[in-house]
XYZ file of C-alpha atoms in Angstrom:
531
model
C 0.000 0.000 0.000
C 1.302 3.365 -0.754
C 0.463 5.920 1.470
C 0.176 10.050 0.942
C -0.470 13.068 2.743
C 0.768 13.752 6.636
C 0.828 11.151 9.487
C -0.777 12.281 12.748
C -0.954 9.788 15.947
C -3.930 9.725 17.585
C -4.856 8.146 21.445
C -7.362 5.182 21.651
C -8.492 2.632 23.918
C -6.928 -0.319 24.415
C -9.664 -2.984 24.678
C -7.625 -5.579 27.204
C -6.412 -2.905 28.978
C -8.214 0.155 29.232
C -5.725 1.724 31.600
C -3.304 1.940 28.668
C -4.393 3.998 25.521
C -2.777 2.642 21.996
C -2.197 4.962 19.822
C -3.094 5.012 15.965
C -1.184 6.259 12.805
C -3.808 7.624 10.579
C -2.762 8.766 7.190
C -5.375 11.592 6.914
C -8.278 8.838 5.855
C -6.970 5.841 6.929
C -6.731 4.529 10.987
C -3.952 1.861 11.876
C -3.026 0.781 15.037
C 0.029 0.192 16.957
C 1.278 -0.643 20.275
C 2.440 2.744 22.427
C 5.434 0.286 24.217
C 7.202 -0.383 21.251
C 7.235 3.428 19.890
C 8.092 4.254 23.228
C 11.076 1.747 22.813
C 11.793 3.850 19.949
C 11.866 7.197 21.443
C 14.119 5.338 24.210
C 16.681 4.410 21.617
C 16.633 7.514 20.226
C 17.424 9.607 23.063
C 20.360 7.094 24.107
C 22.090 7.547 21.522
C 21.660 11.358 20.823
C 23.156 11.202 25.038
C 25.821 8.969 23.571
C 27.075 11.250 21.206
C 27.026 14.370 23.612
C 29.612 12.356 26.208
C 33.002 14.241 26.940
C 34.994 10.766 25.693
C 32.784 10.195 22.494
C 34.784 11.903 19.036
C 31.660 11.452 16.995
C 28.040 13.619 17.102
C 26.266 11.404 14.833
C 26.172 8.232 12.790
C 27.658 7.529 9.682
C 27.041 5.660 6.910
C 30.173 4.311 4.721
C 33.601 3.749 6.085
C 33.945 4.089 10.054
C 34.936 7.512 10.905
C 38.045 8.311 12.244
C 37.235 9.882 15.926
C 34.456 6.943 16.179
C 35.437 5.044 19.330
C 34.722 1.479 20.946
C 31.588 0.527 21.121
C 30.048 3.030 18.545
C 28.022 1.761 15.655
C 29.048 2.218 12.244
C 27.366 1.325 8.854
C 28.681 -0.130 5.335
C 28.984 1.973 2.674
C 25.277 1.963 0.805
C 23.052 4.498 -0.090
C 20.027 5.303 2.462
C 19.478 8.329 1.975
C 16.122 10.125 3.085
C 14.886 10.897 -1.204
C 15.585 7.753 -1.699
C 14.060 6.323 0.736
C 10.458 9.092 0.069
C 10.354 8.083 -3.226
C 10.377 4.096 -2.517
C 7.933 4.661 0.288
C 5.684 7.617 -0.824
C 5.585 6.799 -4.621
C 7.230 10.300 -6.842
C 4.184 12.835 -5.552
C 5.471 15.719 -3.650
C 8.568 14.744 -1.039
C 7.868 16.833 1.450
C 7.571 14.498 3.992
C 9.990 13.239 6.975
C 10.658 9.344 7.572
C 8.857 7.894 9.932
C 10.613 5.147 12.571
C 8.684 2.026 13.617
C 9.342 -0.785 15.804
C 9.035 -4.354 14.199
C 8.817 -5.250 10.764
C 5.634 -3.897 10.079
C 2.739 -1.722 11.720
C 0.274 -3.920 12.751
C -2.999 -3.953 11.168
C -1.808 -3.700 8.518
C 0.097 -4.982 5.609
C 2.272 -1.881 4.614
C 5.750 -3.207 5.239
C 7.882 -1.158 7.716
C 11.497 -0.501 8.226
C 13.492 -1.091 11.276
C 14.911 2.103 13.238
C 17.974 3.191 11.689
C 18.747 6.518 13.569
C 19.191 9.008 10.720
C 20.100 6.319 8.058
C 16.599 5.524 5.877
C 15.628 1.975 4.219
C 13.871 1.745 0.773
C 11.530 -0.970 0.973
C 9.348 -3.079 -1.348
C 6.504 -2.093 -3.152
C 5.683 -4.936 -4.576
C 3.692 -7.753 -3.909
C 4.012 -11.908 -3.029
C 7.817 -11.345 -1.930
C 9.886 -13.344 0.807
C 12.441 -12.564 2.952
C 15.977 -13.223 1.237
C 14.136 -13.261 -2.516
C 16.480 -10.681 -3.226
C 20.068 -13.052 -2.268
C 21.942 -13.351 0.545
C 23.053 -9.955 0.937
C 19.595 -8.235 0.314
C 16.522 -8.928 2.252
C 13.328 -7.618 2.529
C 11.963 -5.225 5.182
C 9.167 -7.650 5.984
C 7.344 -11.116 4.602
C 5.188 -10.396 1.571
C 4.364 -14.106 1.602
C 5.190 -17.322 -0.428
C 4.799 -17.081 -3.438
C 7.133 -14.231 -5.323
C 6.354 -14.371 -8.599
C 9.453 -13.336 -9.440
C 8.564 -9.978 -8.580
C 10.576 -8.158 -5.554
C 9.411 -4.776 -6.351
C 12.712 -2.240 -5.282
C 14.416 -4.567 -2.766
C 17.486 -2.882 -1.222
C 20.254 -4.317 1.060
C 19.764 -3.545 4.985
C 22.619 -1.589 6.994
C 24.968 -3.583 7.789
C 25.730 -3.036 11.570
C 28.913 -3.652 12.774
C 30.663 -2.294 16.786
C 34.038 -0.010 15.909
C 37.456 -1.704 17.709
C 39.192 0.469 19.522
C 42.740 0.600 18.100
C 45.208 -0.953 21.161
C 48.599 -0.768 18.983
C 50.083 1.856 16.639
C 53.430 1.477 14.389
C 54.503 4.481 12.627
C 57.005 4.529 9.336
C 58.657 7.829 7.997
C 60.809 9.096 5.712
C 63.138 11.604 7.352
C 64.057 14.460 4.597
C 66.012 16.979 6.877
C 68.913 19.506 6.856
C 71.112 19.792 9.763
C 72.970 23.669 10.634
C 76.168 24.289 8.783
C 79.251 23.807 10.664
C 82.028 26.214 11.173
C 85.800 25.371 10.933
C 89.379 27.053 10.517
C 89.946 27.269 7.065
C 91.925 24.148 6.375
C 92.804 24.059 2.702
C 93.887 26.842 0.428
C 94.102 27.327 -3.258
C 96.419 30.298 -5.030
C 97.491 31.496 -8.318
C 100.515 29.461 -9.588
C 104.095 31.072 -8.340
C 102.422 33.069 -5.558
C 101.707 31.270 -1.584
C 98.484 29.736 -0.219
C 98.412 31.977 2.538
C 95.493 33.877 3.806
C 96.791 37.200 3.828
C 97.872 37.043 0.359
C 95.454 38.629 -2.097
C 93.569 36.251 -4.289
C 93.736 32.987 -1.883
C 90.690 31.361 -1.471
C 89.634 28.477 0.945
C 88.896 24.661 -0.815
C 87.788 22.985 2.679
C 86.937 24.911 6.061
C 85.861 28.235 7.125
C 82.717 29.871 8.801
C 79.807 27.554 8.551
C 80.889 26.282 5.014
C 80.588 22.343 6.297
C 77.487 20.823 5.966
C 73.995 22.276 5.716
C 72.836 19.841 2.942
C 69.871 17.598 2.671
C 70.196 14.463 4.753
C 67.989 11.207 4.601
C 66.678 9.196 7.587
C 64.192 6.860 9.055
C 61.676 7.363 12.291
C 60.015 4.814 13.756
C 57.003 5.360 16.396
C 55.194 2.466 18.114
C 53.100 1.474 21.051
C 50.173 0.525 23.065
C 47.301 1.706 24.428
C 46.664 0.194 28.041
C 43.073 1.876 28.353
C 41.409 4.559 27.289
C 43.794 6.925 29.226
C 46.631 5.878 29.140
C 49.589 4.026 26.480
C 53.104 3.694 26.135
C 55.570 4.069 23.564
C 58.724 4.044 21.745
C 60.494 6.466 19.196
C 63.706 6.254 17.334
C 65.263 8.033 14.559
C 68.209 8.497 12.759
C 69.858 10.761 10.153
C 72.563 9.595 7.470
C 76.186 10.857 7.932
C 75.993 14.480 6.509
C 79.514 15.086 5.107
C 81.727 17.342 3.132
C 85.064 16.587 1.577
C 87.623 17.720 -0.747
C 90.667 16.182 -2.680
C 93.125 16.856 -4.783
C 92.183 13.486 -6.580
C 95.917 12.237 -6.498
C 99.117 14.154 -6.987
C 99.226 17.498 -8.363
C 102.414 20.156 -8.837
C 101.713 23.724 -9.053
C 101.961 24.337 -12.532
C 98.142 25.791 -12.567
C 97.758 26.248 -8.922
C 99.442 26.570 -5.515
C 98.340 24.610 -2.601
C 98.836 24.185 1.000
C 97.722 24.054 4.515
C 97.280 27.463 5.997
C 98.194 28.246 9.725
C 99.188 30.779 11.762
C 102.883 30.587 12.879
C 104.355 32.158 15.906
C 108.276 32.668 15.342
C 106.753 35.376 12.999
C 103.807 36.239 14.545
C 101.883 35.730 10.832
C 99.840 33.914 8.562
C 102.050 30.902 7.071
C 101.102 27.752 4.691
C 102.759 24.478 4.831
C 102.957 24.053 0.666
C 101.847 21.032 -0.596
C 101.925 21.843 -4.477
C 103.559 25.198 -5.733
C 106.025 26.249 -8.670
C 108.145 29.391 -8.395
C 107.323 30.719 -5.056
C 110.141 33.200 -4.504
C 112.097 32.026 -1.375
C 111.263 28.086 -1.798
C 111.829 25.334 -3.591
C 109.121 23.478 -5.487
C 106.893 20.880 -4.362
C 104.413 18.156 -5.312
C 102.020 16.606 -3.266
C 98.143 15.397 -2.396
C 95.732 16.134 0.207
C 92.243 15.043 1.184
C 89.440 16.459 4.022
C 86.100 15.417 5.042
C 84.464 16.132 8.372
C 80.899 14.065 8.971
C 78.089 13.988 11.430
C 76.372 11.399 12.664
C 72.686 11.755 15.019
C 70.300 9.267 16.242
C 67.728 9.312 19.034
C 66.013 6.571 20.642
C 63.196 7.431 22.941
C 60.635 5.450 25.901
C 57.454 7.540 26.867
C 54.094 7.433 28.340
C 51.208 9.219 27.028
C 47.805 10.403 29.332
C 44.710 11.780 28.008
C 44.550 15.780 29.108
C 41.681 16.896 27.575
C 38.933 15.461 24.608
C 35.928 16.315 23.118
C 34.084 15.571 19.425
C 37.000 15.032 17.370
C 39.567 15.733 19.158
C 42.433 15.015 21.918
C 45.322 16.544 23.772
C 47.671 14.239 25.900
C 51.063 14.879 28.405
C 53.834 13.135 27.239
C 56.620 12.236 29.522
C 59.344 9.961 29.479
C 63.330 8.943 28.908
C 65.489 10.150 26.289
C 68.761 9.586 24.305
C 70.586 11.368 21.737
C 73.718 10.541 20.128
C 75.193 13.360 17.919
C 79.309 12.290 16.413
C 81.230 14.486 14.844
C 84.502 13.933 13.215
C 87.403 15.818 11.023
C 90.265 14.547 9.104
C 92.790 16.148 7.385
C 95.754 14.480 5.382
C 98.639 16.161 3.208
C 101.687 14.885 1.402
C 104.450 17.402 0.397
C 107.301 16.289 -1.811
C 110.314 18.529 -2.473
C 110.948 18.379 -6.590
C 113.600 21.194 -6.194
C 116.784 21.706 -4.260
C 117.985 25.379 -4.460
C 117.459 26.407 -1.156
C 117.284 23.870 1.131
C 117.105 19.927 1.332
C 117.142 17.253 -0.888
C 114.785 16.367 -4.098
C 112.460 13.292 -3.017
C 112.275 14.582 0.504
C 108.559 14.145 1.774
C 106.379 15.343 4.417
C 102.933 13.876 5.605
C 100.655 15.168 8.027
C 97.541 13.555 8.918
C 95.361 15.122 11.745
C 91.931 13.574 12.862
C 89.211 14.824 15.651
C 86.736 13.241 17.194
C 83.678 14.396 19.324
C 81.573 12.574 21.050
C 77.656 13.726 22.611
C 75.536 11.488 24.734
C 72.205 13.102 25.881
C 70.446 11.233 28.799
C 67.498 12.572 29.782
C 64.004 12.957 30.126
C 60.809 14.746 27.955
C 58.101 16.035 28.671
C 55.070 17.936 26.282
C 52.199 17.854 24.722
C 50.534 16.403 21.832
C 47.080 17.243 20.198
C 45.273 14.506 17.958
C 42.401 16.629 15.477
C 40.309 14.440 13.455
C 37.621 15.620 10.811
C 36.515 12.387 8.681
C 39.549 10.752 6.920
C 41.863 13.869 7.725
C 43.928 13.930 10.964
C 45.690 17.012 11.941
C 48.790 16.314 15.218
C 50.763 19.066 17.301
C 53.390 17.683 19.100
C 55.750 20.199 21.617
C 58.325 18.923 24.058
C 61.262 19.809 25.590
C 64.390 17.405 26.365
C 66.223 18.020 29.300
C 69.060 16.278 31.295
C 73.393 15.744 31.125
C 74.747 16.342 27.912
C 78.193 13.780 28.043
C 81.200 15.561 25.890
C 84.501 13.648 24.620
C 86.997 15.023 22.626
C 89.672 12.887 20.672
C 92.769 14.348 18.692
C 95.238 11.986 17.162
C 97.382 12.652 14.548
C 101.180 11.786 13.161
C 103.955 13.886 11.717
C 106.356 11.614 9.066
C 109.268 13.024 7.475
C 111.813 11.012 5.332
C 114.934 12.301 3.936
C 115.565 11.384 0.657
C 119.257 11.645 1.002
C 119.707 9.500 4.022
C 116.737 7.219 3.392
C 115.069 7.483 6.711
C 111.828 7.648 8.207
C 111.380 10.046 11.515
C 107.916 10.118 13.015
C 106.317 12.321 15.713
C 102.778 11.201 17.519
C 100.455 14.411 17.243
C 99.437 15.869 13.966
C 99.343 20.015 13.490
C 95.739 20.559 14.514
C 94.789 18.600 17.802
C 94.177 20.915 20.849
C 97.925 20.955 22.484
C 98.937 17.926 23.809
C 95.799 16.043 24.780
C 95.620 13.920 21.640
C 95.298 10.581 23.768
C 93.649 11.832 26.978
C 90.251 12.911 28.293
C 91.305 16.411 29.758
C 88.363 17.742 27.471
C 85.744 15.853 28.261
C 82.805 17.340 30.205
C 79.488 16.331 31.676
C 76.919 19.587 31.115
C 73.388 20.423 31.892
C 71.715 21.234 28.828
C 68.178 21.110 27.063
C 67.040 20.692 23.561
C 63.394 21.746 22.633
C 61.310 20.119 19.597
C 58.187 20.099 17.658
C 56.662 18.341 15.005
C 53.364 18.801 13.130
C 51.702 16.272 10.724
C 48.890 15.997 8.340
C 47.531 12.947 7.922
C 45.077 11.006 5.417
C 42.954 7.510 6.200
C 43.313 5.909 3.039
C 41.806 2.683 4.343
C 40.576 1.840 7.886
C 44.078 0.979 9.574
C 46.249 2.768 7.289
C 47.078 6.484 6.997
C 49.444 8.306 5.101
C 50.967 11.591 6.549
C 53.096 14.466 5.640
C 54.546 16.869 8.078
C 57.695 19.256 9.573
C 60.005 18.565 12.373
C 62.417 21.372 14.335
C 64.376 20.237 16.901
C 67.745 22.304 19.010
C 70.342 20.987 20.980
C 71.701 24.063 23.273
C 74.908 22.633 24.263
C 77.064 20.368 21.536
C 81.214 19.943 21.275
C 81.738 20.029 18.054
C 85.083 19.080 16.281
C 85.938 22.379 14.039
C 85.221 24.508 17.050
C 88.130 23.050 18.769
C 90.679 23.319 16.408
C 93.709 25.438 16.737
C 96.180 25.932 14.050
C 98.179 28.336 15.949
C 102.117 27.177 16.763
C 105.883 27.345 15.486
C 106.790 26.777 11.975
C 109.827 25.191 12.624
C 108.378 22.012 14.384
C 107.176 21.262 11.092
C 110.385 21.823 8.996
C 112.654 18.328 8.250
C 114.259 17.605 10.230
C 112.610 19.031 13.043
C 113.566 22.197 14.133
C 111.631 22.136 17.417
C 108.855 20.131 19.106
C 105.625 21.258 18.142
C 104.123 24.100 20.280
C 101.031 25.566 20.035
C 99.341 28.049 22.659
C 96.705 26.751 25.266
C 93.521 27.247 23.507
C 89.811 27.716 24.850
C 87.661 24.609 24.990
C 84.912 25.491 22.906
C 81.384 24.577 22.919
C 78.097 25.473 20.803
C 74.704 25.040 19.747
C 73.263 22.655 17.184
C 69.995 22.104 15.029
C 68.014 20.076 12.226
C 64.717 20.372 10.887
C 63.139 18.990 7.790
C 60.110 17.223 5.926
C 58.695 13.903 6.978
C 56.864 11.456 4.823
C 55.206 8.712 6.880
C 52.697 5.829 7.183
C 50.540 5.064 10.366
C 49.159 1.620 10.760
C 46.731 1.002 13.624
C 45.604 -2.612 14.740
């Protein structure tokens, strides 16, 4: 039967029990009774869940039809994607005459009295039922039923049969694993500069016009883009409360410079600039030069390269703060660990081609210099991070600050050789011509200091299916207090320790222990997976 015009509900008396009236829908013309219990078992459902979705710890304010949505929590019901909606469902139930009327909810799977099949409640979600006649339940296959029996014999005929909602309970998500793709750049590091380059026939020293530096000088190391991994996992103990683990790590950002084998000075002049007290001046040892008035000519190779090295590794607890329809702020705490290396090496070979003014042809000099630094942060963390979810897009904030000992070592080794081409004979010296005075081999530099190191991340994310998301985002984070190797280099001492055969030991002015601050910050590309 196809009703039309407005419903209206109407009080009778219930025969068996006059106490209790029953209450009628009449389609303007037409009286049909139903029982008041079961519409009152409708208004009951109704109202629980609209008091569902207004609790502090619910993220959703209505129901959905489709995919679950993201802030839905345990316990919520969710619907399969199919189409119910409420012209869809007028037009099955009304016939195509003027739509201007609401859905109406009853209880069972028809009204009784009569023979107008009814749809089960569905909150907001509608149901198209049949409009035609001698149709069973499941005539339509296994996934589409009818709203109510017709009666045996079908015909053939199921009029507009549609599939029923699907009602499934949402699992909460107990375990997350996060995968991303670290693209970051880390500050540019400052040296002395370590290798010049000069017009051929004039020196390689810094206070000659037209010298320029090849490896070294202020923050010219470094500062490029750097790949990494991060990996976040954990689980959720209740609804309150979950632990964690984080760890990340950046490739070795380096920077490096050779000669690519042995060179003369015919097009250049090379050489390793430093500043030499006997004449209280800027001096070069020469590894390649031709016709520098007042030497002889030489011949040689060098290489440089300084790298840096960071990882973290992380253990925290999270606790829910605050939360409301779609979204959540918790207070992380925890332990943390940073390890940031840095090291510098520097290696030259000088041989003497020429012997006008002093020594023999074949006489060579190599120098080799490497620093080490060490940082171990152990710590804790504490901050905040706030979880925004509209739909399939997720929106996180996460601030926190790292504080505790910050563990410094500093290692300098190096080695002088000289061999005399006349003689034939090796002489080495332990120490090379860069190391911090005489604590190549010892831990007179090392240092335990208080320091903190702030970060912050924030990342949009997509729901691409129900467990898996796919995120973009930025990460900043500072360490205040880092030893870093080319900070603590000091190319200040005599010439003539240097000279073959040695003139004097090397000697080189105490010089400040030096310390200083250090950042990196870049894109990450990740993929969440909740189960």
């Amino acid at each position: 039967m196809v009703l039309n015009g407005p419903l209206i509900l109407v009080e009778t008396v219930n025969q068996m029990n006059p106490v209790f009236p029953d209450y009628t829908r009449v389609p303007m013309e037409t009286n049909k009774t139903t029982k008041w219990k079961l519409l009152a078992l409708a208004a009951m459902l109704s109202a629980g869940s609209a008091s569902a979705a207004d609790q502090g710890n619910s993220d959703m304010t209505q129901y959905y039809t489709g995919a679950a949505p993201v802030s839905a929590e345990e316990g919520d019901i969710v619907y399969d994607d199919v189409d119910y909606s409420a012209d869809n469902m007028a037009a099955s139930f009304y016939g195509n005459e003027g739509q201007s009327l609401q859905p109406v909810a009853f209880v069972g799977d028809q009204q009784l009295g009569s023979g107008v099949p009814t749809p089960s409640p569905m909150m907001d979600d509608s149901y198209i039922v049949s409009n035609g006649g001698g149709c069973s339940t499941g005539d339509c296959g296994n996934s589409y039923e009818m709203a109510s029996s017709c009666g045996s014999a079908c015909g053939g005929n199921c009029g507009e049969c549609r599939q029923r909602p699907v009602r499934k309970m949402l699992k909460k998500h107990d375990v997350w694993m996060t995968a991303e793709a670290l693209l970051w750049f880390t500050q540019a590091r400052s040296t002395t500069p370590l290798i010049t380059q000069s017009a051929a026939g004039t020196d390689p020293e810094l206070d000659v016009a037209g010298t320029t530096t090849l490896f070294g000088g202020d923050e010219s190391i470094g500062g490029d883009l750097s790949a990494g991994f991060r990996l976040d996992f954990g689980r959720n103990l209740n609804d309150d409360f979950g632990i964690g683990g984080r760890f990340w790590w950046l490739s070795e950002s380096s920077e490096d410079a050779s000669s690519g084998g042995t060179v003369n000075g015919n097009a250049f002049s090379y050489g390793r600039p430093f500043y030499d007290t006997n004449i209280n001046s800027d001096n070069s040892i020469l590894i390649a030069s031709t016709g520098v008035a007042g030497n002889d000519d030489f011949e040689g190779s060098f290489s440089a390269e300084s790298s840096l090295d960071i990882y973290a590794a992380e253990a925290y607890a999270r606790m829910k703060m605050l939360s409301g329809s779609g979204f959540r702020t918790d207070l992380i705490g925890g332990f943390s660990h940073f390890g940031i290396d840095d090291t510098l090496t520097v290696n030259s070979t000088s041989i003497q081609t020429t012997d006008a003014i002093a020594g023999n042809i074949g006489d060579t000099t190599v120098l080799y210099d490497n620093i080490e630094t060490e940082n171990r942060f152990y710590g804790g963390q504490i901050g905040f991070e706030t979880m925004v979810n509209r739909g399939k897009w997720s929106f996180k904030a996460l601030t926190k600050v790292h504080l505790g000992n910050m563990e410094q070592i500093y290692r300098g080794s190096g080695l002088r050789t000289f061999t005399d081409a006349g003689f034939v004979t090796t002489t080495s010296t332990d120490g090379g011509v860069l190391a911090l005075g005489d604590t190549y081999n010892t831990t007179a530099l090392d240092e335990d200091k208080f320091t903190f190191a702030p970060e912050a991340n924030v990342k949009l994310g997509y729901k691409f299916r129900p467990n898996v998301s796919m995120s973009v985002g930025y990460s900043f984070i500072y360490w205040d207090d880092v030893l870093l190797s080319g900070d603590n280099i000091n190319n200040v001492y005599n010439g003539d320790g240097i000279t073959f055969p040695p003139g004097a030991a090397l000697a080189q002015p105490v010089s400040e222990r030096k310390d200083s601050s250090l950042y990196t910050h870049g894109i990450d590309l990740g993929c969440v997976i909740d189960f």
